Tab-separated table of C-alpha atoms in Angstrom:
chain	number	residue	atom	x	y	z
A	7	MET	CA	-10.718	-11.740	0.276
A	8	HIS	CA	-7.984	-9.038	0.550
A	9	LYS	CA	-8.230	-7.235	3.751
A	10	LYS	CA	-7.611	-3.435	3.547
A	11	LEU	CA	-4.780	-2.788	6.182
A	12	PHE	CA	-5.307	-0.512	8.942
A	13	ILE	CA	-2.428	-1.653	10.891
A	14	PRO	CA	0.819	-0.108	11.875
A	15	GLY	CA	2.680	-1.612	8.916
A	16	PRO	CA	2.994	-3.077	6.510
A	17	VAL	CA	0.401	-0.819	5.045
A	18	GLU	CA	-1.526	-0.852	1.706
A	19	VAL	CA	0.648	-0.346	-1.321
A	20	LYS	CA	-0.888	0.923	-4.302
A	21	ASP	CA	-0.769	-1.027	-7.618
A	22	ASP	CA	1.466	1.259	-9.569
A	23	VAL	CA	4.200	1.170	-6.714
A	24	LEU	CA	4.072	-2.608	-6.609
A	25	LYS	CA	4.469	-2.722	-10.467
A	26	MET	CA	7.769	-0.831	-10.129
A	27	MET	CA	9.189	-3.490	-7.904
A	28	ALA	CA	8.875	-5.801	-11.010
A	29	LYS	CA	11.262	-3.731	-13.398
A	30	PRO	CA	14.207	-5.721	-14.785
A	31	MET	CA	17.437	-5.817	-12.709
A	32	ILE	CA	20.334	-3.554	-13.461
A	33	GLY	CA	23.905	-3.942	-12.473
A	34	HIS	CA	24.329	-2.548	-8.797
A	35	ARG	CA	27.712	-1.321	-9.610
A	36	THR	CA	26.613	0.638	-12.749
A	37	LYS	CA	26.222	4.429	-13.395
A	38	GLU	CA	22.578	3.825	-13.814
A	39	ALA	CA	22.534	2.461	-10.050
A	40	SER	CA	24.397	5.303	-8.992
A	41	LYS	CA	21.894	7.612	-10.613
A	42	LEU	CA	19.025	5.783	-8.870
A	43	GLN	CA	20.564	6.102	-5.524
A	44	ARG	CA	21.693	9.534	-5.889
A	45	ASP	CA	18.190	10.750	-6.937
A	46	ILE	CA	16.489	8.907	-4.078
A	47	SER	CA	18.905	10.460	-1.746
A	48	GLU	CA	17.869	13.985	-3.157
A	49	LYS	CA	14.305	13.569	-2.798
A	50	LEU	CA	14.637	11.984	0.875
A	51	MET	CA	16.649	15.135	1.850
A	52	LYS	CA	13.624	17.201	0.848
A	53	LEU	CA	11.375	14.981	2.925
A	54	PHE	CA	13.595	15.067	6.043
A	55	TYR	CA	14.408	18.741	5.554
A	56	THR	CA	18.245	17.886	5.861
A	57	GLU	CA	21.364	18.523	4.170
A	58	ASN	CA	22.855	15.459	5.734
A	59	GLN	CA	23.840	12.264	3.908
A	60	ILE	CA	21.017	9.773	3.386
A	61	ILE	CA	21.847	6.180	3.719
A	62	LEU	CA	19.887	3.082	2.538
A	63	SER	CA	19.969	-0.371	4.070
A	64	THR	CA	18.457	-3.690	3.032
A	65	THR	CA	17.124	-4.337	6.509
A	66	SER	CA	13.900	-3.411	8.280
A	67	GLY	CA	14.170	-0.098	10.420
A	68	SER	CA	15.841	-2.005	13.276
A	69	GLY	CA	18.854	-2.566	11.207
A	70	LEU	CA	19.662	1.194	11.206
A	71	MET	CA	18.496	1.419	14.772
A	72	GLU	CA	21.226	-1.230	15.815
A	73	SER	CA	23.680	0.327	13.395
A	74	ALA	CA	23.355	3.723	14.947
A	75	ILE	CA	23.429	2.905	18.672
A	76	ARG	CA	26.316	0.455	18.027
A	77	SER	CA	28.472	2.702	15.713
A	78	CYS	CA	27.894	5.994	17.461
A	79	THR	CA	28.078	5.072	21.377
A	80	ARG	CA	31.636	5.963	22.580
A	81	LYS	CA	30.900	6.259	26.278
A	82	ARG	CA	27.330	5.512	27.220
A	83	ALA	CA	23.883	5.659	25.663
A	84	ALA	CA	20.674	7.167	27.260
A	85	VAL	CA	17.716	5.321	25.955
A	86	PHE	CA	14.323	7.064	26.465
A	87	ALA	CA	11.304	4.694	25.937
A	88	VAL	CA	7.712	5.433	25.836
A	89	GLY	CA	6.679	1.901	24.790
A	90	ALA	CA	7.946	-1.415	23.310
A	91	PHE	CA	9.857	0.025	20.371
A	92	GLY	CA	11.762	2.536	22.444
A	93	LYS	CA	12.968	-0.089	24.677
A	94	ARG	CA	14.250	-2.054	21.690
A	95	TRP	CA	16.950	0.556	21.419
A	96	TYR	CA	18.121	-0.612	24.902
A	97	GLU	CA	17.824	-4.258	24.039
A	98	MET	CA	19.912	-3.653	20.981
A	99	ALA	CA	22.679	-1.925	23.064
A	100	ILE	CA	22.885	-4.728	25.634
A	101	ALA	CA	22.956	-7.250	22.844
A	102	ASN	CA	25.789	-5.312	21.213
A	103	ASN	CA	27.910	-4.975	24.463
A	104	VAL	CA	27.183	-1.328	24.260
A	105	PRO	CA	26.913	0.620	27.520
A	106	ALA	CA	23.473	2.017	27.992
A	107	ASP	CA	20.875	3.047	30.558
A	108	LEU	CA	17.032	2.832	30.126
A	109	TYR	CA	14.644	5.826	31.066
A	110	GLU	CA	11.213	4.360	30.764
A	111	VAL	CA	8.059	6.293	31.468
A	112	GLU	CA	4.452	5.043	31.852
A	113	TRP	CA	2.875	3.918	28.585
A	114	GLY	CA	0.743	6.538	26.960
A	115	THR	CA	2.831	9.264	28.349
A	116	PRO	CA	5.671	11.231	26.215
A	117	THR	CA	9.307	11.708	26.669
A	118	THR	CA	9.892	15.198	27.904
A	119	LYS	CA	12.596	17.851	27.148
A	120	GLU	CA	12.952	18.172	31.154
A	121	SER	CA	13.583	14.485	31.554
A	122	VAL	CA	16.181	14.550	28.724
A	123	ASP	CA	17.908	17.548	30.088
A	124	GLU	CA	18.054	16.016	33.509
A	125	VAL	CA	19.733	12.990	32.289
A	126	LEU	CA	22.156	14.618	29.999
A	127	ALA	CA	23.167	17.070	32.603
A	128	THR	CA	24.899	14.297	34.541
A	129	GLY	CA	27.493	14.114	31.988
A	130	LYS	CA	27.480	10.245	31.735
A	131	TYR	CA	26.156	10.230	28.018
A	132	ASP	CA	27.343	10.833	24.634
A	133	VAL	CA	24.258	9.289	22.833
A	134	VAL	CA	20.555	9.980	23.321
A	135	THR	CA	17.831	7.838	21.595
A	136	VAL	CA	14.298	9.033	21.378
A	137	THR	CA	11.394	7.289	19.546
A	138	HIS	CA	9.508	9.872	17.449
A	139	ASN	CA	6.421	7.811	16.947
A	140	GLU	CA	5.504	4.971	19.280
A	141	THR	CA	3.179	2.522	17.730
A	142	SER	CA	2.711	0.385	20.793
A	143	THR	CA	1.160	3.364	22.714
A	144	GLY	CA	0.159	5.714	20.099
A	145	VAL	CA	2.461	8.578	21.571
A	146	MET	CA	4.250	11.024	19.175
A	147	ASN	CA	7.166	12.635	21.127
A	148	PRO	CA	7.904	16.437	20.675
A	149	VAL	CA	11.472	15.880	19.155
A	150	ASP	CA	11.657	19.479	18.159
A	151	GLU	CA	11.415	20.346	21.801
A	152	ILE	CA	13.726	17.557	22.754
A	153	GLY	CA	16.290	18.633	20.101
A	154	GLU	CA	16.456	22.057	21.594
A	155	VAL	CA	17.859	20.519	24.800
A	156	VAL	CA	20.178	18.062	23.313
A	157	LYS	CA	21.812	21.120	21.346
A	158	LYS	CA	22.969	22.352	24.814
A	159	TYR	CA	25.174	19.210	24.874
A	160	PRO	CA	27.452	19.318	21.728
A	161	ASP	CA	29.203	16.084	22.345
A	162	VAL	CA	25.782	14.221	22.539
A	163	VAL	CA	24.720	12.247	19.218
A	164	PHE	CA	21.011	12.623	18.870
A	165	LEU	CA	19.470	9.326	17.424
A	166	VAL	CA	15.670	9.217	16.518
A	167	ASP	CA	13.376	6.279	15.551
A	168	ALA	CA	10.854	7.766	13.078
A	169	VAL	CA	10.282	4.350	11.532
A	170	SER	CA	6.370	4.955	11.711
A	171	SER	CA	6.263	8.523	11.072
A	172	ALA	CA	8.485	9.825	8.486
A	173	GLY	CA	6.493	10.397	5.490
A	174	GLY	CA	3.361	11.104	7.662
A	175	ALA	CA	4.415	13.722	9.859
A	176	LYS	CA	6.946	16.884	9.436
A	177	ILE	CA	10.326	16.130	11.015
A	178	GLU	CA	12.798	18.949	10.402
A	179	VAL	CA	15.858	17.024	10.959
A	180	ASP	CA	18.387	19.654	10.701
A	181	LYS	CA	16.285	22.212	12.553
A	182	CYS	CA	15.795	19.677	15.449
A	183	GLY	CA	19.557	18.986	15.402
A	184	ILE	CA	18.948	15.183	14.865
A	185	ASP	CA	22.126	13.340	13.958
A	186	VAL	CA	20.581	10.070	12.725
A	187	CYS	CA	16.856	9.757	11.715
A	188	ILE	CA	15.913	6.455	10.828
A	189	THR	CA	12.540	5.168	9.027
A	190	SER	CA	11.646	2.327	6.859
A	191	THR	CA	9.566	1.754	3.762
A	192	GLN	CA	6.509	-0.272	5.036
A	193	LYS	CA	4.641	2.516	6.965
A	194	ALA	CA	3.971	6.011	6.187
A	195	LEU	CA	5.978	5.900	2.893
A	196	GLY	CA	3.576	3.465	1.648
A	197	LEU	CA	5.819	0.786	0.212
A	198	PRO	CA	6.518	-2.990	0.856
A	199	PRO	CA	8.884	-3.859	3.739
A	200	GLY	CA	12.551	-4.546	3.247
A	201	LEU	CA	14.382	-1.212	3.017
A	202	ALA	CA	15.501	1.027	5.816
A	203	ILE	CA	16.442	4.693	5.565
A	204	CYS	CA	18.391	7.161	7.547
A	205	THR	CA	19.936	10.545	7.679
A	206	ALA	CA	23.494	10.837	9.037
A	207	SER	CA	25.241	14.141	10.150
A	208	GLU	CA	29.048	14.631	10.035
A	209	LYS	CA	29.015	14.695	13.841
A	210	ALA	CA	27.435	11.334	14.039
A	211	ILE	CA	30.038	9.814	11.532
A	212	GLU	CA	32.908	11.469	13.364
A	213	ALA	CA	31.868	9.913	16.617
A	214	ALA	CA	31.355	6.586	14.902
A	215	ARG	CA	34.988	6.945	13.774
A	216	GLN	CA	36.068	6.750	17.332
A	217	VAL	CA	34.309	3.377	17.987
A	218	GLU	CA	36.446	0.350	17.014
A	219	HIS	CA	33.807	-2.341	16.910
A	220	ARG	CA	30.905	-1.200	14.751
A	221	GLY	CA	30.128	-4.600	13.193
A	222	PHE	CA	30.410	-5.337	9.502
A	223	TYR	CA	27.191	-5.210	7.625
A	224	LEU	CA	25.824	-2.478	9.615
A	225	ASP	CA	28.869	-0.251	9.939
A	226	LEU	CA	27.632	3.381	9.708
A	227	VAL	CA	31.098	4.650	8.871
A	228	ASN	CA	31.732	1.928	5.981
A	229	LEU	CA	28.297	2.736	4.489
A	230	TYR	CA	28.797	6.369	4.647
A	231	ASP	CA	32.386	6.241	3.130
A	232	THR	CA	31.269	4.054	0.360
A	233	ILE	CA	28.447	6.261	-0.541
A	234	LYS	CA	30.894	9.056	-0.674
A	235	LYS	CA	33.772	7.163	-2.598
A	236	LYS	CA	31.651	5.317	-5.131
A	237	ASP	CA	28.857	7.803	-5.950
A	238	HIS	CA	26.017	6.688	-3.845
A	239	GLN	CA	26.803	2.927	-4.226
A	240	TYR	CA	26.999	0.448	-1.274
A	241	PRO	CA	29.350	-2.118	0.218
A	242	SER	CA	26.757	-4.859	-0.141
A	243	THR	CA	24.376	-5.580	-2.906
A	244	PRO	CA	21.123	-3.586	-2.155
A	245	SER	CA	17.500	-4.303	-2.911
A	246	LEU	CA	17.206	-2.785	-6.439
A	247	SER	CA	13.365	-3.533	-6.541
A	248	HIS	CA	12.826	-1.431	-3.498
A	249	MET	CA	14.659	1.443	-4.783
A	250	PHE	CA	12.935	1.228	-8.152
A	251	ALA	CA	9.667	1.655	-6.269
A	252	LEU	CA	10.931	4.043	-3.576
A	253	ASP	CA	12.370	6.443	-6.265
A	254	TYR	CA	8.970	6.430	-8.056
A	255	LYS	CA	6.992	6.849	-4.804
A	256	LEU	CA	8.911	9.854	-3.497
A	257	ASP	CA	8.023	11.562	-6.827
A	258	LYS	CA	4.428	10.921	-5.950
A	259	ILE	CA	4.766	12.144	-2.371
A	260	LEU	CA	6.460	15.316	-3.661
A	261	GLU	CA	3.723	15.689	-6.240
A	262	GLU	CA	1.026	15.572	-3.508
A	263	GLY	CA	3.093	18.178	-1.651
A	264	LEU	CA	4.699	17.627	1.665
A	265	ASP	CA	2.483	19.986	3.528
A	266	ASN	CA	-0.543	18.305	1.932
A	267	ARG	CA	0.653	15.097	2.953
A	268	PHE	CA	1.299	15.873	6.488
A	269	ASN	CA	-2.173	17.602	6.623
A	270	ARG	CA	-3.939	14.736	5.347
A	271	HIS	CA	-2.577	12.484	8.075
A	272	ALA	CA	-3.361	14.911	10.887
A	273	GLU	CA	-7.016	15.120	9.545
A	274	MET	CA	-7.482	11.335	9.686
A	275	ALA	CA	-5.957	11.423	13.065
A	276	LYS	CA	-8.289	14.010	14.390
A	277	TYR	CA	-11.211	12.206	13.042
A	278	VAL	CA	-10.302	9.001	14.623
A	279	ARG	CA	-9.550	10.410	17.907
A	280	ASN	CA	-13.011	12.236	18.062
A	281	TRP	CA	-14.407	8.837	17.063
A	282	ALA	CA	-12.455	7.156	19.917
A	283	ASN	CA	-13.394	9.778	22.373
A	284	GLU	CA	-17.080	9.357	21.496
A	285	TYR	CA	-17.172	5.598	21.766
A	286	PHE	CA	-14.152	4.535	23.798
A	287	GLU	CA	-11.252	6.444	25.229
A	288	LEU	CA	-7.727	7.344	23.939
A	289	LEU	CA	-4.731	5.723	25.672
A	290	PRO	CA	-2.244	8.533	24.924
A	291	ASP	CA	-2.337	12.004	26.245
A	292	GLU	CA	-4.122	13.667	23.469
A	293	ARG	CA	-1.385	16.529	23.348
A	294	TYR	CA	1.116	13.886	22.420
A	295	ALA	CA	-1.241	11.586	20.126
A	296	SER	CA	0.255	10.164	17.075
A	297	ASN	CA	-0.701	11.338	13.512
A	298	THR	CA	-0.173	8.060	12.003
A	299	LEU	CA	-1.867	5.625	14.450
A	300	THR	CA	-4.457	5.908	17.212
A	301	ASN	CA	-4.416	3.708	20.194
A	302	ILE	CA	-7.914	3.165	21.984
A	303	LYS	CA	-8.603	2.038	25.324
A	304	ASN	CA	-11.003	-1.018	25.117
A	305	THR	CA	-13.377	0.573	27.653
A	306	ARG	CA	-16.247	-1.436	26.486
A	307	GLU	CA	-14.292	-4.814	26.799
A	308	ILE	CA	-15.073	-6.013	23.668
A	309	SER	CA	-13.393	-9.025	22.198
A	310	VAL	CA	-10.845	-7.327	19.750
A	311	GLY	CA	-10.021	-10.606	18.000
A	312	GLU	CA	-13.827	-11.167	17.253
A	313	LEU	CA	-14.060	-7.401	16.165
A	314	ASN	CA	-11.047	-8.141	13.814
A	315	LYS	CA	-12.509	-11.584	12.721
A	316	ALA	CA	-15.911	-9.622	11.731
A	317	LEU	CA	-13.920	-6.879	9.887
A	318	GLY	CA	-12.008	-9.374	8.089
A	319	GLU	CA	-15.162	-10.792	6.595
A	320	ARG	CA	-16.023	-7.380	5.262
A	321	GLY	CA	-12.375	-6.727	3.884
A	322	PHE	CA	-10.670	-4.825	6.764
A	323	MET	CA	-8.023	-5.350	9.338
A	324	ILE	CA	-7.072	-3.463	12.474
A	325	SER	CA	-4.435	-4.045	15.307
A	326	ASN	CA	-4.934	-5.528	18.809
A	327	GLY	CA	-3.103	-3.702	21.510
A	328	TYR	CA	0.624	-4.588	21.635
A	329	GLY	CA	2.347	-6.504	24.232
A	330	LYS	CA	0.993	-6.002	27.789
A	331	LEU	CA	-1.888	-4.016	26.129
A	332	LYS	CA	-3.165	-6.837	24.232
A	333	ASP	CA	-7.043	-6.869	24.414
A	334	LYS	CA	-6.683	-3.710	26.809
A	335	THR	CA	-6.572	-1.259	23.735
A	336	PHE	CA	-6.794	-1.712	19.936
A	337	ARG	CA	-4.926	0.349	17.233
A	338	ILE	CA	-6.107	1.879	14.148
A	339	ALA	CA	-3.420	3.159	11.510
A	340	HIS	CA	-4.057	5.825	9.080
A	341	MET	CA	-0.915	6.305	7.314
A	342	ALA	CA	0.651	6.335	3.842
A	343	ASP	CA	-1.834	6.491	1.152
A	344	THR	CA	-4.979	6.076	3.371
A	345	THR	CA	-7.644	8.593	2.829
A	346	LEU	CA	-10.245	10.135	5.262
A	347	GLU	CA	-12.997	8.577	3.274
A	348	GLU	CA	-11.512	5.208	3.773
A	349	VAL	CA	-11.085	5.788	7.579
A	350	LYS	CA	-14.827	6.747	7.800
A	351	GLU	CA	-15.705	3.574	6.006
A	352	LEU	CA	-13.724	1.416	8.437
A	353	LEU	CA	-15.242	3.143	11.455
A	354	GLU	CA	-18.835	2.814	9.980
A	355	ASN	CA	-18.286	-0.765	9.742
A	356	ILE	CA	-16.812	-0.915	13.418
A	357	GLU	CA	-19.999	0.828	14.654
A	358	ASP	CA	-22.193	-1.621	12.709
A	359	ILE	CA	-20.426	-4.715	14.028
A	360	LEU	CA	-20.343	-3.548	17.533
A	361	LYS	CA	-23.975	-1.780	17.369
A	362	LEU	CA	-22.694	1.340	18.743
């Protein structure tokens, strides 16, 4: 039995999208490939509310996260973490010999504009990283407020991980002053895993040109320059199958309407939060709760594993808590093409299994 996924990626992928991945190959150095990649970029610029260059990478989102922090840090990076994936920026920096400091808060609380301002005021940093949506805690950081603070420091490059939110929450890249905004296909965009996406400002690229050792495959400057010189083509062979599906799916997203899509995610999130407050308790401060995933405290001390096993027998799957929150919380994702009706069906099954 196929289990309908309510986990923070990969998500359920519609049959028509999967079929697009089975299209015959084209030459990746042809005009047809250039047009495909150019069309994708133009549609993604609408999704991200940006005039900045779109870059695609045949990696997971982590590939472009590593690319960004390695390529753009000239002096030192300030890494703000509200959970496990925010901390990943720091681990990437250290692994790449990039000077960085970690500013971590209690899980369930956000990164505040005041804390970012305090750190940047030291003058020690030329890169700041923020996780927009942290799936380990269910926190959605106020990147608009943080962006206003970062604008006070014109030499600082603003990197944002929107892997689990782009396509499910409105992120106005240019308005927020985000220099590199990163996502990947297997979450709110509703595609299979394997392709990462980012926006790249001229400011970020000019900063990266000053960094000598940017790596090879994930060299942000080389990716950017090749796109510009070769009409949206890439230095290495891209995943054309993902691009066929992404081009098609972006049409579907724009057809739904961006505001409609974001409102659908917000409506599902509100419903799950209300349910969690009735039967359990939310982990994050509700003012900063994610619109694509809800993290619920296991106040009833249920066996999350047994619940998921019982759900699996009915054709559903949710997520246990992540890392140190395993069994202490459980997580319900509501992103991509999931509907409120599907969320209600899942919660009714949980109620029945747990006799709530």
